[in-house]
Structures are given as structure tokens and as C-alpha cells.
mmCIF file of C-alpha atoms in Angstrom:
data_model
loop_
_atom_site.group_PDB
_atom_site.id
_atom_site.type_symbol
_atom_site.label_atom_id
_atom_site.label_comp_id
_atom_site.label_asym_id
_atom_site.label_seq_id
_atom_site.Cartn_x
_atom_site.Cartn_y
_atom_site.Cartn_z
ATOM 1 C CA UNK L 1 100.533 97.555 87.869
ATOM 2 C CA UNK L 2 103.798 96.624 89.586
ATOM 3 C CA UNK L 3 102.227 97.440 92.947
ATOM 4 C CA UNK L 4 99.389 94.977 92.311
ATOM 5 C CA UNK L 5 101.907 92.298 91.358
ATOM 6 C CA UNK L 6 103.919 92.833 94.528
ATOM 7 C CA UNK L 7 100.779 92.777 96.671
ATOM 8 C CA UNK L 8 99.589 89.571 94.978
ATOM 9 C CA UNK L 9 103.003 88.001 95.562
ATOM 10 C CA UNK L 10 102.916 88.975 99.250
ATOM 11 C CA UNK L 11 99.405 87.547 99.647
ATOM 12 C CA UNK L 12 100.477 84.219 98.134
ATOM 13 C CA UNK L 13 103.669 84.192 100.230
ATOM 14 C CA UNK L 14 101.784 84.857 103.483
ATOM 15 C CA UNK L 15 99.204 82.196 102.604
ATOM 16 C CA UNK L 16 101.970 79.711 101.774
ATOM 17 C CA UNK L 17 103.784 80.416 105.039
ATOM 18 C CA UNK L 18 100.597 79.966 107.083
ATOM 19 C CA UNK L 19 99.542 76.735 105.418
ATOM 20 C CA UNK L 20 102.961 75.068 105.262
ATOM 21 C CA UNK L 21 105.781 76.435 107.398
ATOM 22 C CA UNK L 22 103.702 77.440 110.411
ATOM 23 C CA UNK L 23 101.891 74.093 110.503
ATOM 24 C CA UNK L 24 105.274 72.403 111.005
ATOM 25 C CA UNK L 25 106.036 74.389 114.147
ATOM 26 C CA UNK L 26 102.838 73.510 115.984
ATOM 27 C CA UNK L 27 103.218 72.872 119.704
ATOM 28 C CA UNK L 28 100.644 70.449 121.148
ATOM 29 C CA UNK L 29 98.452 71.079 118.126
ATOM 30 C CA UNK L 30 98.604 74.864 118.559
ATOM 31 C CA UNK L 31 100.093 76.756 115.642
ATOM 32 C CA UNK L 32 100.602 80.500 115.342
ATOM 33 C CA UNK L 33 98.183 82.409 113.166
ATOM 34 C CA UNK L 34 100.623 84.105 110.812
ATOM 35 C CA UNK L 35 97.767 85.547 108.774
ATOM 36 C CA UNK L 36 96.605 87.497 111.841
ATOM 37 C CA UNK L 37 100.188 88.697 112.336
ATOM 38 C CA UNK L 38 100.569 89.744 108.696
ATOM 39 C CA UNK L 39 97.156 91.387 108.294
ATOM 40 C CA UNK L 40 97.504 93.238 111.597
ATOM 41 C CA UNK L 41 101.001 94.524 110.878
ATOM 42 C CA UNK L 42 100.188 95.476 107.281
ATOM 43 C CA UNK L 43 97.070 97.336 108.419
ATOM 44 C CA UNK L 44 99.007 99.025 111.227
ATOM 45 C CA UNK L 45 101.793 100.119 108.866
ATOM 46 C CA UNK L 46 99.814 100.833 105.672
ATOM 47 C CA UNK L 47 96.278 101.695 106.774
ATOM 48 C CA UNK L 48 92.779 100.312 106.671
ATOM 49 C CA UNK L 49 92.482 99.794 102.902
ATOM 50 C CA UNK L 50 95.610 97.658 102.724
ATOM 51 C CA UNK L 51 94.481 95.805 105.844
ATOM 52 C CA UNK L 52 91.072 95.176 104.347
ATOM 53 C CA UNK L 53 92.532 94.042 101.012
ATOM 54 C CA UNK L 54 95.056 91.683 102.593
ATOM 55 C CA UNK L 55 92.578 90.360 105.156
ATOM 56 C CA UNK L 56 89.827 89.729 102.629
ATOM 57 C CA UNK L 57 92.200 88.126 100.112
ATOM 58 C CA UNK L 58 93.878 85.843 102.622
ATOM 59 C CA UNK L 59 90.558 84.935 104.227
ATOM 60 C CA UNK L 60 89.090 84.073 100.844
ATOM 61 C CA UNK L 61 92.073 81.857 100.018
ATOM 62 C CA UNK L 62 91.658 80.036 103.330
ATOM 63 C CA UNK L 63 87.927 79.629 102.753
ATOM 64 C CA UNK L 64 88.424 78.290 99.242
ATOM 65 C CA UNK L 65 91.057 75.723 100.153
ATOM 66 C CA UNK L 66 90.499 74.866 103.822
ATOM 67 C CA UNK L 67 87.242 76.402 105.021
ATOM 68 C CA UNK L 68 84.248 74.480 106.236
ATOM 69 C CA UNK L 69 82.042 77.354 105.149
ATOM 70 C CA UNK L 70 82.699 79.908 102.450
ATOM 71 C CA UNK L 71 83.000 83.443 103.751
ATOM 72 C CA UNK L 72 83.748 83.047 107.452
ATOM 73 C CA UNK L 73 87.514 83.579 107.232
ATOM 74 C CA UNK L 74 86.956 86.173 104.511
ATOM 75 C CA UNK L 75 84.726 88.183 106.833
ATOM 76 C CA UNK L 76 86.801 87.751 110.003
ATOM 77 C CA UNK L 77 90.175 88.584 108.448
ATOM 78 C CA UNK L 78 88.672 91.512 106.526
ATOM 79 C CA UNK L 79 87.297 92.876 109.813
ATOM 80 C CA UNK L 80 90.680 92.407 111.496
ATOM 81 C CA UNK L 81 92.402 94.300 108.679
ATOM 82 C CA UNK L 82 89.844 97.084 108.574
ATOM 83 C CA UNK L 83 89.651 97.638 112.327
ATOM 84 C CA UNK L 84 93.407 97.402 112.835
ATOM 85 C CA UNK L 85 93.920 99.816 109.963
ATOM 86 C CA UNK L 86 91.959 102.429 111.899
ATOM 87 C CA UNK L 87 94.970 102.660 114.254
ATOM 88 C CA UNK L 88 97.172 103.753 111.333
ATOM 89 C CA UNK L 89 96.428 107.430 111.943
ATOM 90 C CA UNK L 90 96.723 107.319 115.720
ATOM 91 C CA UNK L 91 99.840 105.418 116.794
ATOM 92 C CA UNK L 92 103.539 105.706 115.997
ATOM 93 C CA UNK L 93 104.908 103.079 113.630
ATOM 94 C CA UNK L 94 108.043 102.717 115.735
ATOM 95 C CA UNK L 95 106.053 101.659 118.803
ATOM 96 C CA UNK L 96 106.853 97.981 119.324
ATOM 97 C CA UNK L 97 104.357 97.048 122.037
ATOM 98 C CA UNK L 98 101.137 98.417 120.573
ATOM 99 C CA UNK L 99 101.151 96.203 117.446
ATOM 100 C CA UNK L 100 101.766 93.170 119.666
ATOM 101 C CA UNK L 101 98.788 94.136 121.819
ATOM 102 C CA UNK L 102 96.667 94.509 118.688
ATOM 103 C CA UNK L 103 97.877 91.125 117.376
ATOM 104 C CA UNK L 104 96.850 89.530 120.675
ATOM 105 C CA UNK L 105 93.429 91.186 120.656
ATOM 106 C CA UNK L 106 92.866 90.335 116.991
ATOM 107 C CA UNK L 107 93.818 86.697 117.526
ATOM 108 C CA UNK L 108 91.629 86.411 120.601
ATOM 109 C CA UNK L 109 88.688 88.037 118.795
ATOM 110 C CA UNK L 110 89.157 85.755 115.790
ATOM 111 C CA UNK L 111 89.221 82.627 117.959
ATOM 112 C CA UNK L 112 86.220 83.782 120.009
ATOM 113 C CA UNK L 113 84.237 84.209 116.790
ATOM 114 C CA UNK L 114 85.345 80.751 115.643
ATOM 115 C CA UNK L 115 84.233 79.333 119.004
ATOM 116 C CA UNK L 116 80.852 81.052 118.882
ATOM 117 C CA UNK L 117 80.110 80.127 115.273
ATOM 118 C CA UNK L 118 81.797 76.738 115.141
ATOM 119 C CA UNK L 119 81.194 75.319 118.601
ATOM 120 C CA UNK L 120 78.676 77.247 120.688
ATOM 121 C CA UNK L 121 75.977 77.133 118.011
ATOM 122 C CA UNK L 122 76.474 73.361 117.863
ATOM 123 C CA UNK L 123 75.874 72.986 121.585
ATOM 124 C CA UNK L 124 79.472 72.807 122.828
ATOM 125 C CA UNK L 125 79.288 74.913 125.974
ATOM 126 C CA UNK L 126 82.732 74.074 127.365
ATOM 127 C CA UNK L 127 84.132 77.588 126.935
ATOM 128 C CA UNK L 128 86.686 77.349 129.758
ATOM 129 C CA UNK L 129 88.294 74.332 128.094
ATOM 130 C CA UNK L 130 88.365 76.090 124.708
ATOM 131 C CA UNK L 131 89.788 79.241 126.298
ATOM 132 C CA UNK L 132 92.526 77.451 128.220
ATOM 133 C CA UNK L 133 93.484 74.879 125.595
ATOM 134 C CA UNK L 134 93.081 76.804 122.347
ATOM 135 C CA UNK L 135 92.430 80.546 122.586
ATOM 136 C CA UNK L 136 95.072 81.636 125.121
ATOM 137 C CA UNK L 137 97.920 79.353 123.932
ATOM 138 C CA UNK L 138 97.203 80.336 120.325
ATOM 139 C CA UNK L 139 97.191 84.018 121.261
ATOM 140 C CA UNK L 140 100.499 83.765 123.133
ATOM 141 C CA UNK L 141 102.151 81.838 120.304
ATOM 142 C CA UNK L 142 100.832 84.271 117.689
ATOM 143 C CA UNK L 143 102.056 87.305 119.661
ATOM 144 C CA UNK L 144 105.523 85.735 119.970
ATOM 145 C CA UNK L 145 105.612 85.178 116.205
ATOM 146 C CA UNK L 146 104.429 88.770 115.743
ATOM 147 C CA UNK L 147 107.293 89.985 117.927
ATOM 148 C CA UNK L 148 109.754 87.973 115.848
ATOM 149 C CA UNK L 149 108.442 89.330 112.538
ATOM 150 C CA UNK L 150 107.644 92.948 113.486
ATOM 151 C CA UNK L 151 111.017 94.423 112.485
ATOM 152 C CA UNK L 152 110.940 92.534 109.179
ATOM 153 C CA UNK L 153 107.521 94.000 108.354
ATOM 154 C CA UNK L 154 108.739 97.505 109.266
ATOM 155 C CA UNK L 155 111.818 97.014 107.062
ATOM 156 C CA UNK L 156 109.683 95.823 104.118
ATOM 157 C CA UNK L 157 107.285 98.724 104.705
ATOM 158 C CA UNK L 158 110.127 101.271 104.484
ATOM 159 C CA UNK L 159 111.491 99.636 101.323
ATOM 160 C CA UNK L 160 108.012 99.692 99.801
ATOM 161 C CA UNK L 161 107.636 103.399 100.659
ATOM 162 C CA UNK L 162 110.970 104.209 99.000
ATOM 163 C CA UNK L 163 109.992 102.181 95.942
ATOM 164 C CA UNK L 164 106.608 103.952 95.716
ATOM 165 C CA UNK L 165 108.286 107.362 95.989
ATOM 166 C CA UNK L 166 110.768 106.437 93.272
ATOM 167 C CA UNK L 167 107.939 105.136 91.087
ATOM 168 C CA UNK L 168 105.961 108.375 91.521
ATOM 169 C CA UNK L 169 109.008 110.480 90.650
ATOM 170 C CA UNK L 170 109.615 108.479 87.479
ATOM 171 C CA UNK L 171 105.959 108.892 86.459
ATOM 172 C CA UNK L 172 106.194 112.679 86.864
ATOM 173 C CA UNK L 173 109.157 112.929 84.497
#
């Protein structure tokens, strides 16, 4: 039960950071996608189920409070969490560059889906403009934020592992 409470707290904290703090540090209207950073790093460090849970929860919160259509962010962030979580079994957690590459790919994929669904289907065919003015700057900014927060996520992950181990030992007694 404590684990669920901590996860719920982290989901609310990440959502709060994305919708308040990271909107204040926008540069030319481009703000980092901290939810992509968080979901990607959590999935990379904890696995696909945690990635899916965090991605779906954060996407649903965004859809409920800010979405133009219910379910789009839910689906996209859940996919990011699930697919990133597949790397959990393959790559070392101490590798610094791979998670940043995944954050960049996840952010680019997310923004491409937003372009296709939100703009291309409405007849906006100016992809080069969208790529140069939104997708690439957003990806670079998000990767830089991911680099800044990576060690913090690893630290929290290790603390969470120690806490889980301690909790399991106390349950066995």
C-alpha cells in the first residue's frame, strides 16, 4: 500500500512540474517535455510495467485537464513507457548516453504523432516548418533536461530499491 502511495505522489509531482515549473522556462515558446523525461527514465530504470503505469497515468491527467481529445496523450505516453521499458532487460542502468538517446527518440516520436494527428489530418502540410520550429528544438531541450535529471532519477531508483528490500524483509519476519 505504501508503494502505491509513493507512486501516486510521484505521478502528481511529475504532472505538477510539467504543467507549472517547466512552462516557466520556455524558450521561444518551446518547453521541455518533462513527462517524456520522467516516463522514459522510470521505464528504463524500473521496467515496462512501471513505464506503462506512469505513462498512462500522466497521459490521462494531461488529457483530462489540458487535452483537446481524451485518450491521445494517454495512448502516446503509455506507448513511450511500454516501449522504453523493453530496454530494461538489455542495457546497463549506469549507461548515461543510452537513456538520453531514448529520450530524444521518444520525444521526436511523440511530436511526430502530434503533428500527424493534430496538423496533417487537418491539411497542414508544412512539415519542414513544424520539424525545424517545434520538433527538433523541443527534442534538444528535452534531452538537455533529461541529462540534468538523470542522476537524480538513478539516485531515487536506488533509494526505492533499498526501501523495497527493507519492506520485503520486514514482511518476512
